[in-house]
């Protein structure tokens, strides 16, 4: 049980700074603290504090107000415009709602304004263009009315970071952004932006993060993107880009650690990559990129954490050298929906020691089932040609939350650890000549990483079957997809028939719901 904020703090009239972030605090925050006459710094982020913002008084000396990642709710009062000394306002990742007050434009000393991941609605007030000292502006992941990218960023020429993801933006990337020559982070993912990648983006040479993923952009990816020499994170995935892309154009970006080209209409070529001074990738997303083999440069990658190669045309066995790639660092591997036939050397245990998520589904894998590493939370090897028994060593994994072995040629008995009523393993599917039960847990506790949206989207896609989820819904990301699929609500379902299919399970569920509501 956490500690509450003492009411007595409201009486400390000489207090100039109160920093209580990350303190495990709970309960109602005493409102009188906001208006202490000499208070300049008030930080209470990352606590389970409840409350609403008060009416602010003229003459306040507040310079820093940080209440992100709390349970605060309600509107931002119009009186916030009275905080003439305010330089840093952070209310992100909370439950604030309503329209943004135009009086925010009175806070002309603001350098940082963070309002991301709330429930704000209405229009973005044009008065924000008055905030000429802003270096960081985050308005993404809210419920603003659909509209074009506000022209105001073009007037805020000191901006270094602009976060406008998932805020219902339409139209093309505006030319006004060309004025933001100091920009290091430009995040516009998860909107409905159309058009092509504008050439002026290549002049923003300070960029280290460019995220225009999950939009409706089209055309080719220009080779001039290699001019952005400071890029570390590049997300172009989930658009409608077409054409041939030489992966070599990204290899001159020596600081690049994350590259995501997945889910476009691209043909990515990897043949001409030399082995000298390659970037050290942490994340490489090349799903649906027409690949026919694992790129040879992966041999030299020893810091990868995410490797996404699903829905390509990769054929043959998984090469032995690949098991030695980033053996200590890989967390997420997705090779699903290819034409992989097996393993050059079949490992008893998959050697990526820290793997949390592995998807080898919908291939043509033959041979015995490899055991996932002890830390794996989701293991998908369904829809292959695997034979033999489920290895008892799978019981050594205490982290499994989802196990899908269905649509293989496995036989024998189910290891005892999979048939006991466990609070850990929430969902598994088995078929073939296997004797046992399918277990449906009372509730689903998924493997979520809310601070890694790509992992969240990936897990959401797996839980929400494709026939139940439109492409438009998927593009809204994890926030829209984290609803538990109806089939997982079958809390009482215990099926002994080993031929029982997923479609039949859905039918049983629908019948159960219909009978309970009639």
Coordinates of C-alpha atoms in Angstrom, one line a residue:
X1 CA 0.0 0.0 0.0
X2 CA 1.4 3.4 -1.0
X3 CA 1.7 6.6 1.0
X4 CA -0.6 9.6 0.6
X5 CA 0.7 13.2 0.3
X6 CA 0.4 14.9 3.7
X7 CA -2.2 17.7 3.9
X8 CA 0.2 19.7 6.0
X9 CA 2.2 20.5 2.9
X10 CA -0.5 23.0 1.9
X11 CA 0.5 25.2 4.9
X12 CA 4.2 25.4 4.0
X13 CA 4.1 28.9 2.6
X14 CA 7.9 29.2 2.2
X15 CA 8.3 26.1 0.1
X16 CA 10.0 26.8 -3.3
X17 CA 10.3 23.3 -4.7
X18 CA 8.5 20.0 -4.2
X19 CA 9.8 17.0 -6.2
X20 CA 8.0 13.8 -5.3
X21 CA 8.0 11.9 -8.6
X22 CA 8.4 8.1 -8.5
X23 CA 7.6 7.9 -4.8
X24 CA 4.8 5.3 -4.9
X25 CA 2.3 7.9 -3.7
X26 CA -1.5 7.2 -3.8
X27 CA -4.7 9.0 -3.1
X28 CA -6.0 12.5 -3.5
X29 CA -3.4 15.2 -4.1
X30 CA -4.0 18.3 -1.8
X31 CA -5.0 21.1 -4.1
X32 CA -3.7 23.8 -1.9
X33 CA -0.2 22.9 -2.8
X34 CA -0.6 24.2 -6.4
X35 CA -1.1 27.8 -5.1
X36 CA 1.6 28.0 -2.4
X37 CA 2.9 31.6 -2.9
X38 CA 6.6 30.8 -3.3
X39 CA 6.5 27.5 -5.1
X40 CA 8.5 27.4 -8.3
X41 CA 8.9 23.7 -9.0
X42 CA 6.2 21.1 -8.5
X43 CA 6.9 17.6 -9.7
X44 CA 4.7 14.6 -8.9
X45 CA 4.9 12.3 -11.9
X46 CA 4.8 8.5 -11.9
X47 CA 2.5 8.2 -8.9
X48 CA -1.0 6.9 -8.5
X49 CA -2.3 10.3 -7.4
X50 CA -5.9 11.4 -8.1
X51 CA -7.3 14.9 -8.4
X52 CA -8.0 17.7 -10.8
X53 CA -6.1 20.9 -11.6
X54 CA -7.2 23.9 -9.5
X55 CA -8.0 27.4 -10.5
X56 CA -4.6 29.1 -10.7
X57 CA -4.0 32.6 -9.2
X58 CA -2.2 35.6 -10.8
X59 CA 1.2 36.2 -9.4
X60 CA 2.2 32.5 -9.2
X61 CA 5.9 31.9 -9.4
X62 CA 5.5 28.3 -10.8
X63 CA 8.2 27.6 -13.4
X64 CA 7.9 23.8 -13.6
X65 CA 4.7 21.8 -13.3
X66 CA 5.1 18.1 -14.0
X67 CA 2.1 15.8 -13.3
X68 CA 2.6 13.2 -16.1
X69 CA 1.8 9.5 -15.5
X70 CA -0.7 10.1 -12.7
X71 CA -4.4 9.4 -12.4
X72 CA -5.3 13.1 -12.6
X73 CA -8.4 13.8 -14.7
X74 CA -10.6 16.7 -15.9
X75 CA -10.0 19.7 -17.9
X76 CA -7.0 22.1 -18.0
X77 CA -8.6 25.3 -16.5
X78 CA -8.5 28.5 -18.5
X79 CA -6.8 30.1 -15.5
X80 CA -3.6 28.2 -16.4
X81 CA -2.8 31.2 -18.6
X82 CA -2.1 33.1 -15.4
X83 CA 1.1 31.1 -14.8
X84 CA 3.3 33.7 -16.6
X85 CA 6.5 32.2 -15.2
X86 CA 5.9 28.6 -16.4
X87 CA 8.7 27.1 -18.4
X88 CA 7.9 23.4 -18.3
X89 CA 4.4 21.9 -18.3
X90 CA 4.0 18.1 -18.5
X91 CA 0.6 16.5 -18.0
X92 CA 1.3 13.5 -20.3
X93 CA 0.0 9.9 -19.9
X94 CA -2.8 10.7 -17.6
X95 CA -6.6 11.1 -17.8
X96 CA -7.1 14.7 -18.7
X97 CA -9.9 15.5 -21.1
X98 CA -11.8 18.3 -22.8
X99 CA -10.6 21.0 -25.1
X100 CA -7.2 22.7 -24.7
X101 CA -7.8 26.3 -23.4
X102 CA -6.6 29.0 -25.8
X103 CA -5.0 30.7 -22.7
X104 CA -2.1 28.2 -23.1
X105 CA -0.9 30.7 -25.7
X106 CA -0.2 33.2 -22.9
X107 CA 2.6 31.0 -21.4
X108 CA 5.2 32.7 -23.5
X109 CA 8.1 31.4 -21.4
X110 CA 7.3 27.8 -22.0
X111 CA 10.1 25.7 -23.4
X112 CA 8.5 22.3 -23.0
X113 CA 4.8 21.4 -23.4
X114 CA 3.9 17.7 -23.0
X115 CA 0.2 16.7 -23.2
X116 CA 0.6 13.3 -24.9
X117 CA -1.6 10.3 -24.2
X118 CA -4.6 11.8 -22.6
X119 CA -8.2 12.3 -23.8
X120 CA -8.1 15.9 -25.0
X121 CA -10.6 16.7 -27.8
X122 CA -11.7 19.6 -30.0
X123 CA -9.3 21.7 -32.0
X124 CA -5.6 22.5 -31.3
X125 CA -5.8 26.2 -30.4
X126 CA -3.9 28.4 -32.8
X127 CA -2.7 30.5 -29.9
X128 CA 0.0 27.9 -29.3
X129 CA 1.9 29.6 -32.2
X130 CA 2.7 32.4 -29.6
X131 CA 4.9 30.0 -27.7
X132 CA 8.1 31.0 -29.5
X133 CA 10.4 29.6 -26.9
X134 CA 9.2 26.1 -27.2
X135 CA 11.8 23.4 -27.9
X136 CA 9.6 20.4 -27.2
X137 CA 5.9 20.0 -28.1
X138 CA 4.0 16.8 -27.6
X139 CA 0.2 16.6 -28.4
X140 CA 0.0 13.1 -29.8
X141 CA -2.3 10.2 -28.8
X142 CA -5.3 12.3 -28.0
X143 CA -8.8 12.6 -29.5
X144 CA -8.5 15.9 -31.3
X145 CA -10.9 16.6 -34.2
X146 CA -9.6 15.4 -37.6
X147 CA -7.7 18.1 -39.4
X148 CA -4.5 19.0 -41.2
X149 CA -1.3 19.3 -39.4
X150 CA -1.6 22.7 -37.6
X151 CA 0.5 25.4 -39.2
X152 CA 1.7 26.5 -35.7
X153 CA 4.8 24.2 -35.7
X154 CA 6.3 26.2 -38.6
X155 CA 6.2 29.3 -36.4
X156 CA 8.0 27.6 -33.5
X157 CA 11.5 27.7 -35.0
X158 CA 13.3 26.7 -31.8
X159 CA 11.5 23.3 -31.7
X160 CA 13.8 20.3 -31.4
X161 CA 11.1 17.7 -30.7
X162 CA 7.6 17.4 -32.2
X163 CA 5.4 14.5 -31.2
X164 CA 2.1 14.5 -33.2
X165 CA 1.3 10.8 -33.4
X166 CA -2.2 9.4 -33.3
X167 CA -4.0 12.7 -33.4
X168 CA -6.3 12.3 -36.4
X169 CA -4.1 14.3 -38.8
X170 CA -5.1 14.3 -42.5
X171 CA -3.6 15.9 -45.6
X172 CA 0.1 16.0 -46.6
X173 CA 3.1 16.8 -44.6
X174 CA 3.1 20.6 -44.7
X175 CA 6.0 22.7 -46.1
X176 CA 5.9 24.8 -42.9
X177 CA 8.0 22.1 -41.2
X178 CA 10.9 23.0 -43.5
X179 CA 11.5 26.0 -41.2
X180 CA 12.3 23.7 -38.2
X181 CA 16.0 23.4 -38.9
X182 CA 16.8 22.5 -35.3
X183 CA 14.4 19.6 -35.2
X184 CA 15.9 16.3 -33.9
X185 CA 12.6 14.3 -33.3
X186 CA 9.7 14.4 -35.8
X187 CA 7.0 11.9 -34.8
X188 CA 3.8 11.8 -37.0
X189 CA 3.0 8.1 -36.9
X190 CA -0.5 6.7 -36.7
X191 CA -2.4 9.4 -38.5
X192 CA -4.1 9.6 -42.0
X193 CA -1.4 11.6 -43.7
X194 CA -1.2 11.2 -47.5
X195 CA 1.1 12.1 -50.3
X196 CA 4.8 11.4 -50.8
X197 CA 7.8 11.9 -48.6
X198 CA 8.6 15.6 -49.2
X199 CA 12.1 16.5 -50.4
X200 CA 12.4 19.2 -47.8
X201 CA 12.6 16.6 -45.0
X202 CA 16.1 15.8 -46.2
X203 CA 17.2 19.3 -45.2
X204 CA 16.3 18.6 -41.6
X205 CA 19.8 17.3 -41.0
X206 CA 19.6 17.4 -37.2
X207 CA 16.9 14.7 -37.2
X208 CA 17.8 11.6 -35.1
X209 CA 14.2 10.3 -35.0
X210 CA 11.8 10.3 -37.9
X211 CA 8.5 8.4 -37.5
X212 CA 5.9 8.7 -40.3
X213 CA 4.7 5.1 -39.9
X214 CA 1.0 4.0 -39.9
X215 CA -0.2 6.6 -42.4
X216 CA -1.3 6.5 -46.0
X217 CA 1.9 7.8 -47.6
X218 CA 2.8 6.4 -51.1
X219 CA 5.4 6.6 -53.7
X220 CA 9.0 5.5 -53.4
X221 CA 11.4 5.9 -50.6
X222 CA 14.0 8.4 -51.9
X223 CA 17.7 7.4 -51.7
X224 CA 18.3 11.0 -50.5
X225 CA 17.1 9.9 -47.1
X226 CA 20.8 8.9 -46.6
X227 CA 21.5 12.6 -46.2
X228 CA 20.1 12.5 -42.7
X229 CA 23.4 11.4 -41.2
X230 CA 22.3 11.8 -37.6
X231 CA 19.3 9.4 -37.8
X232 CA 19.1 6.8 -35.1
X233 CA 15.4 5.8 -35.4
X234 CA 13.6 5.6 -38.8
X235 CA 10.0 4.3 -38.9
X236 CA 8.4 4.1 -42.4
X237 CA 6.4 1.0 -41.8
X238 CA 2.6 0.5 -42.5
X239 CA 2.2 2.9 -45.4
X240 CA 1.8 2.2 -49.1
X241 CA 5.3 2.8 -50.3
X242 CA 6.3 1.0 -53.5
X243 CA 9.3 0.2 -55.6
X244 CA 12.7 -1.3 -55.1
X245 CA 14.8 -0.3 -52.1
X246 CA 18.5 -1.0 -51.8
X247 CA 19.1 -1.6 -48.1
X248 CA 22.6 -0.2 -48.7
X249 CA 21.3 3.4 -48.7
X250 CA 20.6 3.0 -45.0
X251 CA 24.0 1.5 -44.2
X252 CA 25.8 4.9 -44.4
X253 CA 23.7 6.1 -41.5
X254 CA 26.2 5.0 -38.9
X255 CA 24.1 6.0 -35.9
X256 CA 21.0 4.1 -37.1
X257 CA 19.8 1.6 -34.5
X258 CA 16.1 1.2 -35.5
X259 CA 14.9 0.7 -39.1
X260 CA 11.3 -0.3 -39.8
X261 CA 10.2 -0.7 -43.4
X262 CA 7.6 -3.4 -42.8
X263 CA 4.1 -3.6 -44.2
X264 CA 4.5 -1.6 -47.4
X265 CA 4.6 -2.8 -51.0
X266 CA 8.4 -2.8 -51.2
X267 CA 11.0 -5.1 -52.7
X268 CA 14.1 -4.7 -50.5
X269 CA 17.4 -5.8 -51.9
X270 CA 20.3 -6.7 -49.6
X271 CA 22.9 -8.1 -52.0
X272 CA 25.2 -5.2 -52.4
X273 CA 25.9 -4.5 -48.7
X274 CA 29.5 -4.5 -47.8
X275 CA 30.7 -5.7 -44.4
X276 CA 32.6 -2.6 -43.4
X277 CA 31.4 -0.2 -40.7
X278 CA 27.7 -1.2 -40.7
X279 CA 25.3 0.4 -38.2
X280 CA 24.7 -1.7 -35.1
X281 CA 20.9 -2.3 -35.2
X282 CA 18.8 -2.8 -32.1
X283 CA 15.6 -3.1 -34.2
X284 CA 15.2 -4.3 -37.8
X285 CA 11.8 -4.5 -39.3
X286 CA 11.6 -6.0 -42.8
X287 CA 8.2 -7.7 -42.9
X288 CA 6.5 -8.0 -46.3
X289 CA 9.6 -6.8 -48.1
X290 CA 9.9 -9.6 -50.7
X291 CA 13.1 -11.0 -49.1
X292 CA 14.1 -14.5 -50.3
X293 CA 16.9 -15.1 -47.8
X294 CA 18.3 -13.9 -44.5
X295 CA 20.6 -11.0 -45.3
X296 CA 24.3 -12.0 -44.8
X297 CA 25.1 -8.8 -42.9
X298 CA 23.1 -10.1 -40.0
X299 CA 26.2 -12.2 -39.2
X300 CA 27.9 -9.0 -37.9
X301 CA 24.9 -7.8 -35.8
X302 CA 25.4 -8.4 -32.1
X303 CA 23.1 -5.9 -30.5
X304 CA 19.8 -6.7 -32.1
X305 CA 16.7 -6.7 -29.8
X306 CA 13.9 -7.0 -32.4
X307 CA 14.1 -8.9 -35.7
X308 CA 10.9 -8.8 -37.8
X309 CA 11.1 -10.8 -41.0
X310 CA 7.5 -12.1 -41.3
X311 CA 5.5 -12.5 -44.5
X312 CA 8.5 -12.7 -46.9
X313 CA 9.6 -15.4 -49.3
X314 CA 12.5 -16.8 -47.3
X315 CA 12.9 -20.5 -48.2
X316 CA 14.9 -23.4 -46.9
X317 CA 16.3 -24.1 -43.4
X318 CA 17.2 -21.5 -40.8
X319 CA 21.0 -21.2 -41.1
X320 CA 23.1 -22.3 -38.1
X321 CA 25.0 -19.0 -38.2
X322 CA 21.8 -17.1 -37.5
X323 CA 21.5 -18.6 -34.0
X324 CA 24.8 -16.8 -33.1
X325 CA 23.4 -13.4 -34.2
X326 CA 22.8 -11.2 -31.1
X327 CA 22.6 -14.3 -28.9
X328 CA 22.5 -12.2 -25.7
X329 CA 20.3 -9.3 -26.8
X330 CA 17.4 -10.6 -29.0
X331 CA 14.0 -10.1 -27.3
X332 CA 11.5 -10.3 -30.2
X333 CA 11.9 -12.6 -33.3
X334 CA 9.2 -12.9 -35.9
X335 CA 9.9 -15.2 -38.9
X336 CA 6.2 -16.2 -39.4
X337 CA 4.6 -16.7 -42.8
X338 CA 7.6 -17.6 -44.8
X339 CA 8.7 -20.9 -46.5
X340 CA 11.2 -22.1 -43.9
X341 CA 11.6 -25.8 -44.0
X342 CA 13.6 -26.5 -40.8
X343 CA 16.9 -25.9 -39.2
X344 CA 20.4 -26.6 -40.6
X345 CA 21.2 -27.7 -37.0
X346 CA 18.1 -28.3 -35.0
X347 CA 18.6 -26.8 -31.5
X348 CA 17.2 -28.6 -28.5
X349 CA 16.7 -25.1 -26.9
X350 CA 16.5 -21.9 -29.0
X351 CA 19.8 -20.3 -28.1
X352 CA 18.6 -16.6 -27.9
X353 CA 18.7 -16.5 -24.2
X354 CA 16.6 -13.4 -23.5
X355 CA 13.9 -14.1 -26.0
X356 CA 10.4 -12.9 -24.9
X357 CA 8.5 -13.4 -28.1
X358 CA 9.1 -15.8 -30.9
X359 CA 6.9 -16.5 -33.9
X360 CA 7.8 -19.2 -36.4
X361 CA 4.2 -19.9 -37.4
X362 CA 2.9 -20.6 -40.9
X363 CA 6.1 -22.0 -42.4
X364 CA 7.0 -25.6 -43.4
X365 CA 9.2 -26.4 -40.5
X366 CA 10.0 -30.1 -40.1
X367 CA 11.6 -32.1 -37.4
X368 CA 11.2 -31.9 -33.6
X369 CA 9.9 -28.9 -31.6
X370 CA 12.7 -26.8 -30.2
X371 CA 12.2 -25.6 -26.6
X372 CA 12.0 -21.8 -26.2
X373 CA 14.4 -20.1 -23.8
X374 CA 13.3 -19.8 -20.1
X375 CA 12.3 -16.2 -20.4
X376 CA 10.0 -16.6 -23.4
X377 CA 6.4 -15.3 -22.9
X378 CA 4.9 -16.0 -26.3
X379 CA 5.9 -19.0 -28.4
X380 CA 4.1 -19.5 -31.8
X381 CA 5.0 -22.4 -34.0
X382 CA 1.6 -23.3 -35.3
X383 CA 0.9 -24.3 -38.9
X384 CA 4.1 -26.2 -39.6
X385 CA 5.1 -29.8 -40.2
X386 CA 6.7 -30.5 -36.8
X387 CA 6.7 -34.1 -35.6
X388 CA 7.4 -36.0 -32.4
X389 CA 6.4 -35.2 -28.8
X390 CA 6.3 -32.0 -26.9
X391 CA 9.6 -31.9 -25.0
X392 CA 9.2 -32.1 -21.2
X393 CA 11.9 -29.4 -21.0
X394 CA 9.2 -26.9 -22.0
X395 CA 8.0 -27.2 -18.3
X396 CA 11.2 -25.4 -17.3
X397 CA 9.8 -22.2 -18.8
X398 CA 7.9 -20.3 -16.1
X399 CA 7.4 -17.3 -18.2
X400 CA 5.1 -18.7 -20.9
X401 CA 1.8 -16.8 -21.3
X402 CA 0.8 -18.1 -24.8
X403 CA 1.8 -21.3 -26.5
X404 CA 0.4 -22.2 -29.9
X405 CA 1.5 -25.6 -31.3
X406 CA -1.7 -26.2 -33.4
X407 CA -1.7 -27.5 -37.0
X408 CA 1.4 -29.6 -36.7
X409 CA 2.0 -33.4 -36.7
X410 CA 2.9 -33.6 -33.0
X411 CA 2.0 -36.7 -31.0
X412 CA 2.3 -38.2 -27.6
X413 CA 1.1 -36.8 -24.3
X414 CA 0.9 -33.2 -23.1
X415 CA 3.6 -32.5 -20.4
X416 CA 1.9 -32.3 -17.0
X417 CA 2.8 -28.6 -16.5
X418 CA 0.5 -27.7 -19.4
X419 CA -2.5 -29.5 -18.1
X420 CA -2.5 -28.1 -14.6
X421 CA -4.6 -25.1 -13.8
X422 CA -1.9 -22.5 -13.7
X423 CA -2.2 -18.7 -13.2
X424 CA 0.7 -18.2 -15.6
X425 CA 0.0 -20.0 -18.9
X426 CA -3.1 -18.2 -20.1
X427 CA -3.7 -19.6 -23.6
X428 CA -2.5 -22.6 -25.5
X429 CA -3.6 -24.5 -28.6
X430 CA -2.8 -28.1 -29.4
X431 CA -3.9 -30.5 -32.0
X432 CA -2.7 -33.6 -33.9
X433 CA -2.4 -36.9 -32.2
X434 CA -2.0 -35.4 -28.7
X435 CA -4.0 -36.5 -25.7
X436 CA -5.1 -33.8 -23.3
X437 CA -7.2 -30.7 -22.9
X438 CA -7.4 -27.2 -24.3
X439 CA -7.4 -24.7 -21.5
X440 CA -9.2 -21.4 -21.5
X441 CA -8.1 -19.2 -18.6
X442 CA -10.5 -17.2 -16.5
X443 CA -8.8 -14.0 -17.6
X444 CA -6.1 -13.0 -20.0
X445 CA -2.9 -11.4 -18.7
X446 CA -0.9 -10.7 -21.8
X447 CA 2.7 -9.9 -22.2
X448 CA 2.5 -6.1 -22.7
X449 CA 5.3 -3.5 -23.0
X450 CA 3.4 -0.2 -23.0
X451 CA 6.6 1.7 -23.6
X452 CA 7.3 -0.2 -26.8
X453 CA 4.4 0.4 -29.1
X454 CA 5.7 -1.9 -31.8
X455 CA 5.7 -4.9 -29.4
X456 CA 2.2 -3.9 -28.2
X457 CA 0.9 -3.7 -31.8
X458 CA 2.5 -7.1 -32.6
X459 CA 0.9 -8.8 -29.6
X460 CA -2.4 -7.2 -30.3
X461 CA -2.3 -8.4 -33.9
X462 CA -1.7 -12.0 -32.7
X463 CA -4.6 -11.9 -30.2
X464 CA -7.1 -10.3 -32.6
X465 CA -7.6 -12.7 -35.5
X466 CA -7.2 -11.2 -38.9
X467 CA -10.8 -11.9 -39.9
X468 CA -12.0 -9.9 -37.0
X469 CA -9.8 -6.9 -37.5
X470 CA -9.7 -4.5 -40.4
X471 CA -6.5 -3.0 -41.7
X472 CA -7.8 0.5 -40.7
X473 CA -8.3 -0.7 -37.1
X474 CA -4.8 -2.2 -37.0
X475 CA -3.3 1.1 -38.0
X476 CA -4.7 2.7 -34.9
X477 CA -2.2 0.7 -32.9
X478 CA -2.1 -0.9 -29.5
X479 CA -4.4 1.7 -27.9
X480 CA -7.3 0.6 -30.1
X481 CA -6.4 -3.1 -30.3
X482 CA -5.9 -4.0 -26.6
X483 CA -9.5 -5.1 -26.2
X484 CA -9.5 -8.7 -25.2
X485 CA -11.0 -10.8 -28.1
X486 CA -14.4 -12.2 -27.3
X487 CA -13.2 -15.8 -27.5
X488 CA -11.0 -15.3 -24.5
X489 CA -14.0 -14.5 -22.4
X490 CA -15.0 -18.2 -22.4
X491 CA -14.1 -18.6 -18.7
X492 CA -15.8 -21.9 -18.2
X493 CA -14.8 -23.6 -21.5
X494 CA -12.8 -26.9 -21.0
X495 CA -12.6 -29.0 -24.2
X496 CA -11.5 -32.6 -24.2
X497 CA -12.0 -33.2 -28.0
X498 CA -8.6 -33.0 -29.5
X499 CA -10.1 -32.3 -32.9
X500 CA -11.9 -29.2 -31.7
X501 CA -10.8 -26.2 -33.9
X502 CA -10.6 -22.5 -33.2
X503 CA -13.5 -21.9 -35.5
X504 CA -15.6 -24.3 -33.5
X505 CA -14.6 -22.7 -30.3
X506 CA -15.7 -19.3 -31.6
X507 CA -19.1 -20.9 -32.6
X508 CA -19.5 -22.3 -29.1
X509 CA -18.7 -18.9 -27.6
X510 CA -21.3 -17.2 -29.8
X511 CA -23.9 -19.8 -28.9
X512 CA -23.1 -19.3 -25.2
X513 CA -23.4 -15.5 -25.5
X514 CA -26.7 -15.8 -27.4
X515 CA -28.2 -18.2 -24.9
X516 CA -27.1 -16.0 -22.0
X517 CA -28.7 -12.9 -23.4
X518 CA -31.9 -14.4 -24.7

